[in-house]
C-alpha cells in the first residue's frame, strides 16, 4: 500500500495541473502528465485507480467530518464534544439532527464522496480506451472502481437519502441533475457490488493491503441488503426488492455470500479483542476492508487538509490536557455517552473500547472538554507511542476498520434468525465467546424481537465507537432510534435528541441546491 500512497500523490499533482485558474495554466506546468496524454497505459489506469482509493482518507475538506466520528455523534454512543459549543458548531448541531444546510460538515461529507464517484466514473470511461495485454487485470481495475463507487454511493444514500445518481463524468454546464429515487440508487450500489463480488480477487499481496477483495464486496453487499431491508423499505418506503441488474438480491443470496466468507475466505476472528485496536496491528486476519492511514506524508498541511494521510479521528477524540506516559492529548470530540458506558460496564470489551478517566486515574483538563462525561473512545485515543514525527496533529497512523469478520458473523446471525436458528446461534456464539471466553454460555437467540435485541446489544458491545451504531438504530425504525438516542441525551448538557421529521437524514447542502438552480429538493425537516 506504500506504493499506492505514493502514486496517489502523483495523481493529486496531475489534478492540480489540470484544474486550476487561467493564470496558473499559463505558467509552466508542474508535471508533463496531463489528461490529454494520460490514460494511455495500464500503469496510468492503476494511478487513476489509486486516485479513487485516495478519497477514502479524506476527512476534512470542508469542516471536520471523519466518517466514524460523525456516525458516533449521530448515535447514542457519543456526543459532539470539542472545547465548547462554538468549537465545530456544525458537529454540535449534527448531534441533534438540526444542521443548517450551509454547515461545513454537511457539504464536506457530500463533496468528498461525490469526488470519489467522479474519479470512479472517469476511470470507468477512460479504461475502455486503454490497451491491456492482461484482460484479467483490466477487469480487476473495473471491479475495484465499481466497488469504490458503490461504497461512496452507499454512504451518500445513508446520509442524505435523496441524491443524484451520476454514472458518467459531467461537464461544467451539467448543473440540473435531479435526485434519483432511493430505490434506483440502491439498485446501482447492488449492481456495482455484485460485479465486484464476481470479479475481484479473493486475496491481495502484502504490498497491496487496503485494496478491495471479493470478500469486501460480498460483505458490503450484505450490509447494503440489511440497510435496504430495514431502513430503505420501512422508512423511505421502497417497495421493490434489491436488484443487481436482472438479478434479485434475495435473503438466500446474501446468506450464501455470508456462508462463503465464513467458510472459504480465510478470514477469522483475532483471538484477543484488544489486539484488534492496537495501532501497530494493521490488516489482521479479521480485517476484510480497512482504510489505510500513515504518517508518511509531508505534503498534507493546514492549507490542504485532505492531503494528509493520517486519521483525523484520533487527534479529535483524545482528552484535552492529558498528563500521561501512555496517552497523548487531543481535542475532546465524540465523548462517550453515559448510556454506552453503563451498557458496557460488565462487558469484557469495556476497557478496550472506552477510556474511563476515573478508572485509569487519568490527569487531564475536564473543564476544557465540552459535553464532558469522563469517557473517551479508547479504540482511537491518541497514544504517545504512535505520535507522528511530522505534522503531528494531521498524520496519526491508525487505520479505519470498515468491515470486520465479526460483522460478517453477526450479520449472518441476524439473517438466519428467522430460518435457521441453529446457524444463527453458532455465528453469534463465535463473537460472544471471543469476548467472554470459550467456556462462556451465550444468551440463547429466538426468532422474535427479543432475539433481535440480543443481537443488537452484541453489535453495540462489539462495534462500540466504530461508526455502525447509528445505522443499526435506523434499521429498526425511527421510533426505535428516537427512543435510544433520546434516552442517552439525559446526561448531556446539550439537547442531543432525535428529530424524526428528518427521517434520520442530513440536509442537502444549500450550495448544491443553489448550484443546481433549485433542481435539488431539500430533505424534510430542514
PDB file of C-alpha atoms in Angstrom, residues 190 194 221 225 241-244 247-254 257:
ATOM      1  CA  UNK A 190     -26.053  -3.573  -5.562  1.00  0.00           C
ATOM      2  CA  UNK A 194     -22.367  -7.799  -7.377  1.00  0.00           C
ATOM      3  CA  UNK A 221     -23.403  -6.149  -0.236  1.00  0.00           C
ATOM      4  CA  UNK A 225     -29.031  -5.537   1.836  1.00  0.00           C
ATOM      5  CA  UNK A 241     -36.636  -5.804  -3.853  1.00  0.00           C
ATOM      6  CA  UNK A 242     -32.935  -5.013  -4.132  1.00  0.00           C
ATOM      7  CA  UNK A 243     -31.734  -5.746  -7.659  1.00  0.00           C
ATOM      8  CA  UNK A 244     -28.321  -6.020  -9.315  1.00  0.00           C
ATOM      9  CA  UNK A 247     -30.545 -10.436 -10.567  1.00  0.00           C
ATOM     10  CA  UNK A 248     -32.668 -10.024  -7.456  1.00  0.00           C
ATOM     11  CA  UNK A 249     -30.601  -9.909  -4.281  1.00  0.00           C
ATOM     12  CA  UNK A 250     -32.700 -12.118  -2.043  1.00  0.00           C
ATOM     13  CA  UNK A 251     -32.058 -13.129   1.523  1.00  0.00           C
ATOM     14  CA  UNK A 252     -30.933 -16.542   0.275  1.00  0.00           C
ATOM     15  CA  UNK A 253     -28.326 -14.892  -1.955  1.00  0.00           C
ATOM     16  CA  UNK A 254     -26.966 -12.828   0.914  1.00  0.00           C
ATOM     17  CA  UNK A 257     -22.402 -14.839   0.497  1.00  0.00           C
TER      18      UNK A 257
END
